[in-house]
Short mmCIF file of C-alpha atoms and ligand atoms in Angstrom, two decimals:
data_model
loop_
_atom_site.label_atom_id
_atom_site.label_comp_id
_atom_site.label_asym_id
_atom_site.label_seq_id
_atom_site.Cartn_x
_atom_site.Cartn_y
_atom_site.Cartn_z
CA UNK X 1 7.78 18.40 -9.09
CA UNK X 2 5.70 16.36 -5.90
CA UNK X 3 3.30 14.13 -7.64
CA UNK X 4 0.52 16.12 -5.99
CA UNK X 5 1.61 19.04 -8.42
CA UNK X 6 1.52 16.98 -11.65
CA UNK X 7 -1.90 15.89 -10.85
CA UNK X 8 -3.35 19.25 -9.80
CA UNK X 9 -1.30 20.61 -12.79
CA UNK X 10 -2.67 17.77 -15.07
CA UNK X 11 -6.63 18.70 -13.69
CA UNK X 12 -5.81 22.69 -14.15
CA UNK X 13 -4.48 22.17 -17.75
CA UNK X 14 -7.76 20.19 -18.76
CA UNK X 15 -10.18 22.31 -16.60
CA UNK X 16 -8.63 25.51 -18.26
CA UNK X 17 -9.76 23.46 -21.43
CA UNK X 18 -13.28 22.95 -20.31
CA UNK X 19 -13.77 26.66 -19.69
CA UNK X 20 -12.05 27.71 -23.25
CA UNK X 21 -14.43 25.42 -24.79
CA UNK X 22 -17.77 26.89 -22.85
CA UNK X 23 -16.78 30.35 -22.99
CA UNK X 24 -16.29 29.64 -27.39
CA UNK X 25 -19.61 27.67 -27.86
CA UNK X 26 -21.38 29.04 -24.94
CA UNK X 27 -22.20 25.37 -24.80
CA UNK X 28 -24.84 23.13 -22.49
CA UNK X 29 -23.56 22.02 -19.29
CA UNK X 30 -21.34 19.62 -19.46
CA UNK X 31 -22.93 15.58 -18.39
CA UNK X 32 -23.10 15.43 -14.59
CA UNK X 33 -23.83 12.00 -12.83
CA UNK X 34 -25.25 10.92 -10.09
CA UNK X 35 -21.91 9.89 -7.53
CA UNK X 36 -23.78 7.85 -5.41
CA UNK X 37 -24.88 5.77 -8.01
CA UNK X 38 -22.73 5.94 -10.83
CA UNK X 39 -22.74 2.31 -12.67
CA UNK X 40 -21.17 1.87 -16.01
CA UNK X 41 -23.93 2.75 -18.87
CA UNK X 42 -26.89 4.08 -16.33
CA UNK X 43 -27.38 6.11 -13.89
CA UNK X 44 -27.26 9.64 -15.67
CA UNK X 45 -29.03 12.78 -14.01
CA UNK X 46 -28.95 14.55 -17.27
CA UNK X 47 -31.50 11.51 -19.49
CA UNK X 48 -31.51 14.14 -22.63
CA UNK X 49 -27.65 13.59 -23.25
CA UNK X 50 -27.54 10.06 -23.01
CA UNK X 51 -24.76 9.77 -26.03
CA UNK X 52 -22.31 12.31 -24.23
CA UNK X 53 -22.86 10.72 -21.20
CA UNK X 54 -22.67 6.97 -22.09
CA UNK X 55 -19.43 8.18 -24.17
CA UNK X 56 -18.10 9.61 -20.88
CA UNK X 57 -18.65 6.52 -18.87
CA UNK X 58 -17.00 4.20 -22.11
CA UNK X 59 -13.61 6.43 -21.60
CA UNK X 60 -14.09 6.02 -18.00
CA UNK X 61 -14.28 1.96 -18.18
CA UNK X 62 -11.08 2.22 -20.82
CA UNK X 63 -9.39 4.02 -18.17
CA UNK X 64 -10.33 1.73 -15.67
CA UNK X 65 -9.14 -1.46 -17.89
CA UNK X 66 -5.55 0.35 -17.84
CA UNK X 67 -5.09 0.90 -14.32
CA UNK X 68 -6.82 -2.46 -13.56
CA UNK X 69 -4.07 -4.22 -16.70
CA UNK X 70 -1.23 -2.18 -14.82
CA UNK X 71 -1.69 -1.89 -11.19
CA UNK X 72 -3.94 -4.64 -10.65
CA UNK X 73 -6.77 -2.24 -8.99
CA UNK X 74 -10.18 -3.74 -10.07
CA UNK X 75 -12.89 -1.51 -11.89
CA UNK X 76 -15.29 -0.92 -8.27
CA UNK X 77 -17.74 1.95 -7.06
CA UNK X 78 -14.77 3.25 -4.98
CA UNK X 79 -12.33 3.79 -8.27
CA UNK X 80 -15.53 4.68 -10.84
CA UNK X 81 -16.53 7.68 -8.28
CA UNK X 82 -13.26 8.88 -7.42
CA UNK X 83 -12.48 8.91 -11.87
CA UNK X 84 -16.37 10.04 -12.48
CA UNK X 85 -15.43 13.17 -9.65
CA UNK X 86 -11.92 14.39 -11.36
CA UNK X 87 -13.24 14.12 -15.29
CA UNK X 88 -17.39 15.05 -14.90
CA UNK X 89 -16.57 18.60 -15.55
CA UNK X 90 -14.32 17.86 -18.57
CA UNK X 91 -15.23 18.05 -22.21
CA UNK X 92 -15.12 15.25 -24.37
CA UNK X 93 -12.82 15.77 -26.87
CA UNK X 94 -10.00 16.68 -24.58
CA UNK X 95 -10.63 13.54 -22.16
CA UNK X 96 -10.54 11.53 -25.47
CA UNK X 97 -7.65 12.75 -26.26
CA UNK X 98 -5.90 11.96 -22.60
CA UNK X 99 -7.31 8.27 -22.28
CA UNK X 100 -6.04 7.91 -25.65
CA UNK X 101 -2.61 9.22 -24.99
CA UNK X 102 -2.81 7.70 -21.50
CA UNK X 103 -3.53 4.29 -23.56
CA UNK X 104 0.33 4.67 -25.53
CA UNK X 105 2.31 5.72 -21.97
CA UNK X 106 4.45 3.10 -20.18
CA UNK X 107 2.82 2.19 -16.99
CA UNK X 108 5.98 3.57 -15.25
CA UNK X 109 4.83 7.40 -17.04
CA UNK X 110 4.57 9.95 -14.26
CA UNK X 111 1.03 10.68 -15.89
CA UNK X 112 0.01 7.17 -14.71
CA UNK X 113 1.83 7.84 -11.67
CA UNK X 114 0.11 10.79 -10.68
CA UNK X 115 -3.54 9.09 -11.62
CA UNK X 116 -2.93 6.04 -9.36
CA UNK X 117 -1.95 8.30 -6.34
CA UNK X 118 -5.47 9.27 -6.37
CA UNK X 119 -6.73 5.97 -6.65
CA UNK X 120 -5.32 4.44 -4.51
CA UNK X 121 -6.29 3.96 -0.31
CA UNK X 122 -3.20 4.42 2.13
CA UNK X 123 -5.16 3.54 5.34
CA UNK X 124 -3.06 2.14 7.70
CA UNK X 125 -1.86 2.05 11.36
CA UNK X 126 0.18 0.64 13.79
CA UNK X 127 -0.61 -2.15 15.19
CA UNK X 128 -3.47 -2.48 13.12
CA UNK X 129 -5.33 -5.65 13.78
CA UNK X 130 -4.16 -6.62 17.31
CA UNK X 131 -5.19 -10.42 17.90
CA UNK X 132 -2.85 -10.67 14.57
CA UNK X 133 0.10 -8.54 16.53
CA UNK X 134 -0.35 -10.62 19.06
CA UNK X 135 -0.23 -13.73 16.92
CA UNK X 136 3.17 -12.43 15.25
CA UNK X 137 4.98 -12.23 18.71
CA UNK X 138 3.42 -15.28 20.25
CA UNK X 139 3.95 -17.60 17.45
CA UNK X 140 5.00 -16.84 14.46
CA UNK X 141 8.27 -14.63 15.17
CA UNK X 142 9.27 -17.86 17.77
CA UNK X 143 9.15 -20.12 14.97
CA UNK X 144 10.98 -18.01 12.71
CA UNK X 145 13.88 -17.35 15.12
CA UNK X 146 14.21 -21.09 15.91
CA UNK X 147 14.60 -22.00 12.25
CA UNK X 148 17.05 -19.19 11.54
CA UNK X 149 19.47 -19.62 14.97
CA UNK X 150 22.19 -20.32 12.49
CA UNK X 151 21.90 -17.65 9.79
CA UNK X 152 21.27 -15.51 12.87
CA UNK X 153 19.09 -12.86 10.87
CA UNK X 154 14.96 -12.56 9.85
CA UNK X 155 14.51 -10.86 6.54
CA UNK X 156 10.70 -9.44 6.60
CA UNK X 157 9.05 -7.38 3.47
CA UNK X 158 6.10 -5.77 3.83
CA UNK X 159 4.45 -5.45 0.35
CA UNK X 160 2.26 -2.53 0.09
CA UNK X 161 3.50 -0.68 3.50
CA UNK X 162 1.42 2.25 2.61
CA UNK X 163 3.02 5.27 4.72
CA UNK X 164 5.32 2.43 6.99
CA UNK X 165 3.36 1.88 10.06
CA UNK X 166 3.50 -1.89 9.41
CA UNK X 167 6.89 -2.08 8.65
CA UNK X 168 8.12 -0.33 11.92
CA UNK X 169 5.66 -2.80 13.99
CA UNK X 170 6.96 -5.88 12.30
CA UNK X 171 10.44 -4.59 13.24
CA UNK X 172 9.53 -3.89 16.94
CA UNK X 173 7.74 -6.63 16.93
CA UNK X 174 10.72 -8.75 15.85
CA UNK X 175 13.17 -6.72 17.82
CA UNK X 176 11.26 -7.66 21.03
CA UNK X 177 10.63 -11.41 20.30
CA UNK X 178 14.33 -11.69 19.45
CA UNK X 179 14.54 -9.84 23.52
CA UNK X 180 12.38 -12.64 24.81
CA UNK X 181 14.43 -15.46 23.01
CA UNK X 182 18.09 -14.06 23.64
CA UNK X 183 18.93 -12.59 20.86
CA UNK X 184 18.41 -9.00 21.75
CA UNK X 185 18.71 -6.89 24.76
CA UNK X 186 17.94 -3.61 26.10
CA UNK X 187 20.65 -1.35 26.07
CA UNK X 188 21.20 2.82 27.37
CA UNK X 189 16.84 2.11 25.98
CA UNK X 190 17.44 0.55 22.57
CA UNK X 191 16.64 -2.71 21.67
CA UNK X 192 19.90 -3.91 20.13
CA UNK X 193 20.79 -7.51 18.34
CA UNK X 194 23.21 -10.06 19.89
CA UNK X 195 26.33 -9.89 17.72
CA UNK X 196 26.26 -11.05 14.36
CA UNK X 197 22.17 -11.19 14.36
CA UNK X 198 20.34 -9.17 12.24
CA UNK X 199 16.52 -7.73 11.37
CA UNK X 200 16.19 -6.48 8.16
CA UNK X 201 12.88 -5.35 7.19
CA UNK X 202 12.15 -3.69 3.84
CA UNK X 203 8.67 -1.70 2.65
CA UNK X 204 7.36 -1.43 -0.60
CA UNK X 205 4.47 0.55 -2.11
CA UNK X 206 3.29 1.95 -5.54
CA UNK X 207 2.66 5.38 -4.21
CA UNK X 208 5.81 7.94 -3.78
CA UNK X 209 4.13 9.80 -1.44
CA UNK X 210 3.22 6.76 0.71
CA UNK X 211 7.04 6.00 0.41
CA UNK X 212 8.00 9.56 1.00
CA UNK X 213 6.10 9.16 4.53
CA UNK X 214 7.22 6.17 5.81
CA UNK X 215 11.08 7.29 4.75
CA UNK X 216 10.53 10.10 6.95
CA UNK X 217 9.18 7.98 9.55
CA UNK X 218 7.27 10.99 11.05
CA UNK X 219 3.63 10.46 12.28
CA UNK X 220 1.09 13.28 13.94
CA UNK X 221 -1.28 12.51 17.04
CA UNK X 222 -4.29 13.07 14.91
CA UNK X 223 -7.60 11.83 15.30
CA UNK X 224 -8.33 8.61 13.57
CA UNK X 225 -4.85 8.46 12.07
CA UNK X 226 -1.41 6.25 12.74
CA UNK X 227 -1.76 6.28 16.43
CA UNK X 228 -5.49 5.40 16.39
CA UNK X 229 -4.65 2.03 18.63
CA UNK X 230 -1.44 2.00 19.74
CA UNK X 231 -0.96 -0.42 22.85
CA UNK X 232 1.27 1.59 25.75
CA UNK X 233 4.36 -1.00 25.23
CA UNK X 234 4.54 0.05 21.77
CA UNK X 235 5.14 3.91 22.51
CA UNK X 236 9.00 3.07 23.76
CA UNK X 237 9.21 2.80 19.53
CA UNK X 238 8.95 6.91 19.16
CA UNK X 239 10.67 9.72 19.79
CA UNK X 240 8.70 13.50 20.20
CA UNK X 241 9.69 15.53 17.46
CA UNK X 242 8.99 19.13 16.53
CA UNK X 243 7.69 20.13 13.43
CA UNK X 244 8.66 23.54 11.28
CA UNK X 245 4.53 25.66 12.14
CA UNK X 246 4.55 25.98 8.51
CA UNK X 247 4.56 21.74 8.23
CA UNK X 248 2.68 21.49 11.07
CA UNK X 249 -1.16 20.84 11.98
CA UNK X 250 -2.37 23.11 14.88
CA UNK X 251 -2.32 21.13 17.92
CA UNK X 252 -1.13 18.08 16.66
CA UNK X 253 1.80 16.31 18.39
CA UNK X 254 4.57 14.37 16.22
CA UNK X 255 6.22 11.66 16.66
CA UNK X 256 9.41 9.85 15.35
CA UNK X 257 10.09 6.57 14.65
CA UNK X 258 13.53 5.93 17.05
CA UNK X 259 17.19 5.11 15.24
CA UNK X 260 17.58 1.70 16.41
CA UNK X 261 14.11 0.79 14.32
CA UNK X 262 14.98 3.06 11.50
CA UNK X 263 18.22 1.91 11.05
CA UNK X 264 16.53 -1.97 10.26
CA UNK X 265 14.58 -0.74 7.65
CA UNK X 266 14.17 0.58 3.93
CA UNK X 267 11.81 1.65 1.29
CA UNK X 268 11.22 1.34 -2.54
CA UNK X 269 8.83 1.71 -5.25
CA UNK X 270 7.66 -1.54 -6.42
CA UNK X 271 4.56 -2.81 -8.14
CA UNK X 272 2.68 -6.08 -7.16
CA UNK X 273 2.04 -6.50 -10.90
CA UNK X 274 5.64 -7.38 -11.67
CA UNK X 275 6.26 -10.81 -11.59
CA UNK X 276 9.93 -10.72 -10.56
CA UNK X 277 10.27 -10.05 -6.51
CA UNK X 278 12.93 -7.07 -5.97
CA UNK X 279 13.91 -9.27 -3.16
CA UNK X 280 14.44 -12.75 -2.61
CA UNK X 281 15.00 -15.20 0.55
CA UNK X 282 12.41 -13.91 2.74
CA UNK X 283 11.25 -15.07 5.86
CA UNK X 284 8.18 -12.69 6.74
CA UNK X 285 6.10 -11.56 4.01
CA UNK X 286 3.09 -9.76 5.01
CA UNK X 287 1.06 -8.18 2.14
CA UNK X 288 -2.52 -7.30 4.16
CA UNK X 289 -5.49 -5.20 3.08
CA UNK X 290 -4.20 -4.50 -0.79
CA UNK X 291 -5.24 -7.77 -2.37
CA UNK X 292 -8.81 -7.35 -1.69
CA UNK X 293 -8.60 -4.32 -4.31
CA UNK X 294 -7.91 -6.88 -7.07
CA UNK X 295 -9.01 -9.84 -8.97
CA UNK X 296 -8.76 -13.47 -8.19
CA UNK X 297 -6.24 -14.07 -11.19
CA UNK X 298 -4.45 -10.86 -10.43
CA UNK X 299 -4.33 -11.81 -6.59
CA UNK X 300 -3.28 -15.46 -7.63
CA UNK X 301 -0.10 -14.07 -9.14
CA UNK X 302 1.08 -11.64 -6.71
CA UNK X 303 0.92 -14.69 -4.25
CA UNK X 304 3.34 -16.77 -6.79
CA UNK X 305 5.38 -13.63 -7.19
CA UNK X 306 5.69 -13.36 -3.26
CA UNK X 307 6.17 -17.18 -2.50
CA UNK X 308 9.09 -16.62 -5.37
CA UNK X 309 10.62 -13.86 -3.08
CA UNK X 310 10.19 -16.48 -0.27
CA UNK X 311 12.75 -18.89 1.93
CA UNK X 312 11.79 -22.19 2.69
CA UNK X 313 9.80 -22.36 6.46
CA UNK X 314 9.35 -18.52 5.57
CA UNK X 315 5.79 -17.28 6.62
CA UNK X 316 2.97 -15.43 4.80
CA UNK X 317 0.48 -13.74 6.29
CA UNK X 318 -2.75 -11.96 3.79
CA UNK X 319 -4.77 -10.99 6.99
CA UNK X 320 -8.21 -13.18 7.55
CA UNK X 321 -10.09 -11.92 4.62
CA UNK X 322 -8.13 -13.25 1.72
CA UNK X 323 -7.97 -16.81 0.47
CA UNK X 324 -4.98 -18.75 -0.02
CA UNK X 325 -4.60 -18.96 -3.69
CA UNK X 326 -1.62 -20.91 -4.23
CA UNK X 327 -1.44 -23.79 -1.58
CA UNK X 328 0.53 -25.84 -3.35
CA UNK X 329 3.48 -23.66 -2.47
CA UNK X 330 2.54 -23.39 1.91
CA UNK X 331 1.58 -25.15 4.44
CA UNK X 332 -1.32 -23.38 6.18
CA UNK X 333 -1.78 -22.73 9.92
CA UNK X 334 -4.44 -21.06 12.00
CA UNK X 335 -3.18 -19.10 14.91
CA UNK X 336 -5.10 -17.02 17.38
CA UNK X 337 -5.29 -13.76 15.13
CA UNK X 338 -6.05 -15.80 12.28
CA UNK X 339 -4.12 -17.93 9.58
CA UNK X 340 -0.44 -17.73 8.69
CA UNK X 341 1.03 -19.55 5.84
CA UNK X 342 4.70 -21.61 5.94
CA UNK X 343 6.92 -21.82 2.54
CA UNK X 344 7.16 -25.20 1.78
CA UNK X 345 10.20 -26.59 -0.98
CA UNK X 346 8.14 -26.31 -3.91
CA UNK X 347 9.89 -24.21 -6.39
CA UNK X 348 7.91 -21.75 -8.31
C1 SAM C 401 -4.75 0.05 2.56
S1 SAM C 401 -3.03 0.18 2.28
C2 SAM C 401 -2.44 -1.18 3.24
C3 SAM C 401 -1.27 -0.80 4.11
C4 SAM C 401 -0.80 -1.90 5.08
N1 SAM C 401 -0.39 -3.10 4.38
C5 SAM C 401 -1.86 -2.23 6.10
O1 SAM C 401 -2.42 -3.32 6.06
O2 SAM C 401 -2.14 -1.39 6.96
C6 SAM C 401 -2.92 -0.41 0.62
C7 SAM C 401 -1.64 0.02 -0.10
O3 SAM C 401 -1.50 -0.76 -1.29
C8 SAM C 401 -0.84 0.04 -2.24
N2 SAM C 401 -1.03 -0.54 -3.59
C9 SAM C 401 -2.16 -0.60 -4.34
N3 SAM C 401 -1.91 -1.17 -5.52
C10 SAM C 401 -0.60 -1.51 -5.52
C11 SAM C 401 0.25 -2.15 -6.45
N4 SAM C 401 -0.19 -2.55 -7.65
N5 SAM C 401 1.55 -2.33 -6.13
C12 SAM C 401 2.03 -1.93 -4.92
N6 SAM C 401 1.27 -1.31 -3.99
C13 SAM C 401 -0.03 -1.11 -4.29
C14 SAM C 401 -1.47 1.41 -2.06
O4 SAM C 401 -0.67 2.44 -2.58
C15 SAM C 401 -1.64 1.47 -0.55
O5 SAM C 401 -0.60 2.18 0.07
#
C-alpha cells in the first residue's frame, strides 16, 4: 500500500467517524479555527466552545511533541496548520483515541510514517543555490580530489536529498571536477573515471516517496519545479524520456537522469534523529535546508552524528543560513557561495 493510501485511508476511516457521530447526536459543528492564525490556546473562531477547542489544540501540541521527539521537526505555524487542516473536522473522542495510540507506536510505525509525509517540505532543485555550485566545483571538489589522489575515490552523502536533485548535481558536479583535474574524461558522451577512481554518492531522506522519486531519477519540465534553474552545461546530465499518458502531466516534458550518473549513486531511508551514521568515512556531506526545521539541540546532534560519519579533511557544507554548532570538530572556511566546513582529527 503507497504511503499516500495509508494516509488518505487513515483520514477516510476517522472522517467516516466524524459523520457517524453527527448523523447519531445530530451534534453542533464540530470547533473550526482560524488557519491563518492558529496559535496554541487562542485564536478560536467558535469563542462559545472554548473547552472543545482548547482540548483540540492540547492533542494537537502532544502530537506535535512526538513528531518533534522523533523526527526532530519543531512545533511552527507551518506544522500546527498543516495538523489543525487534517484533524479540525474530527471529533474528539476518536482523535483522543489516535494521539493516544499514536503516543504507544514505534517511531518506525507506518502510522507515523504516513503523518510525517505530510509534514514534511520536499522543495528542492538542481542546482539550487548557484554561487554555492559554483563554490563546490571551484574549490571545494579541488581540495577534495588533491587529498584523496591516493585512495583515488570521493565518498559524498547527501542527508535529506528530498526527491535526489542534489545528489545527481553533487555527482556531476564531482564527475566534471574530476574531468578538469585528470581523473575523468569524456567518452562516446559519458563522463567516465580514470581506472581504479571512483564517485560514490549516496541520498538519504525520511520520506519513501521522496526516495521513491529520486530512485527513479525521473523529473517533468514543470513550472517552478526540478528544472526551475538549471544552467545549459548541466542539461548533458539527462536523457528525454517518455512517460505512460496515464503517469503523465499534459504537456509536460520528462527527463532522465543518464546511466553513467545513476550508476554512482544510491538511496535509503534514514532519520537525522539517529545518532549512529548508516555510513561512515565521508568526504562530502551536504545536509542543506532541513536543519532550519529543527531545534538548536536537535540541530547540534545531527551535526555530531554527521561529523561521526565523516573522514578527516572531509567537508561539510549546511548552506549560509545555519550556524556551525559543533566547531570543535571543523575547521571553518568561507568560500564565494558561502562557508564550507573541513573535518578536523577530533574524534567524536
Ligand atoms: C527542503 S528538503 C531539502 C532537500 C535538499 N537537501 C535541498 O537542499 O534542496 C528537506 C528534506 O528533509 C527531509 N527531512 C525532514 N526531517 C527529516 C529527518 N528527521 N530525517 C531525514 N530527513 C528529514 C524531508 O523529508 C525533506 O525531503
Amino acid at each position: 500500500m503507497t504511503q499516500d493510501k495509508k494516509v488518505n485511508d487513515l483520514l477516510s476511516q476517522m472522517r467516516t467517524a466524524v459523520d457517524t457521530a453527527r448523523a447519531a447526536t445530530a451534534a453542533a459543528p464540530a470547533p473550526s479555527f482560524n488557519l491563518q492564525a492558529a496559535k496554541p490556546m487562542q485564536s478560536f473562531s467558535k469563542p462559545e466552545e472554548p473547552s472543545q477547542s482548547r482540548a483540540l489544540l492540547l492533542l494537537i501540541n502532544e502530537l506535535m511533541t512526538g513528531v518533534e521527539t522523533r523526527f526532530g521537526i519543531k512545533p511552527g505555524t507551518l506544522v500546527e496548520r498543516k495538523l489543525v487542516r487534517i484533524f479540525k473536522d474530527m471529533p474528539m473522542a476518536t482523535l483522543k483515541d489516535w494521539v493516544e495510540s499514536m503516543n504507544n507506536c514505534s517511531t518506525e510505525h507506518s502510522e507515523w510514517q504516513s503523518l510525517v509525509e505530510n509534514l514534511t517540505v520536499h522543495e528542492t532543485y538542481f542546482c539550487r543555490d548557484p554561487d554555492l555550485m559554483s563554490m563546490l566545483g571551484d574549490e571545494i571538489l579541488p581540495h577534495l580530489l588533491s587529498l584523496r589522489k591516493t585512495q583515488k575515490q570521493l565518498q559524498i552523502w547527501s542527508a535529506a536529498s528530498s526527491t535526489g536533485e542534489e545528489v545527481y548535481d553533487l555527482t556531476f558536479s564531482a564527475l566534471r571536477a574530476m574531468q578538469k583535474a585528470g581523473f575523468a574524461r569524456l567518452f562516446e558522451g559519458k563522463l567516465v573515471p580514470e581506472s581504479g577512481w571512483g564517485v560514490f554518492s549516496f541520498g538519504t531522506d525520511i520520506s519513501n516517496q521522496a526516495l521513491r522519486t529520486a530512485k527513479a531519477a525521473v523529473y517533468g519540465d514543470l513550472g517552478m519545479g526540478s528544472f526551475r534553474n538549471l544552467p545549459d552545461d548541466w542539461k548533458a546530465m539527462f536523457e528525454d524520456v517518455k512517460i505512460a499518458p496515464a503517469n503523465a502531466m499534459p504537456g509536460v516534458n520528462y527527463f532522465k537522469i543518464r546511466e553513467w550518473v545513476r550508476q554512482c549513486t544510491r538511496f535509503e531511508r534514514f532519520n537525522l534523529m539517529n545518532n549512529r551514521p548508516p555510513v561512515m568515512g565521508m568526504d562530502l556531506v551536504f545536509c542543506r535546508n532541513v536543519l532550519i526545521y529543527f531545534e538548536d539541540p536537535i540541530k547540534k546532534a545531527v551535526q555530531t552524528m554527521l561529523a561521526r560519519a565523516m573522514s578527516p579533511g572531509g567537508v561539510m557544507v549546511l548552506g549560509a543560513s545555519v550556524q556551525m554548532l559543533v566547531p570543535e570538530y571543523f575547521e571553518s572556511r568561507l568560500g564565494k557561495g558561502g562557508p564550507w566546513y573541513v573535518r578536523n582529527d577530533t574524534r567524536v
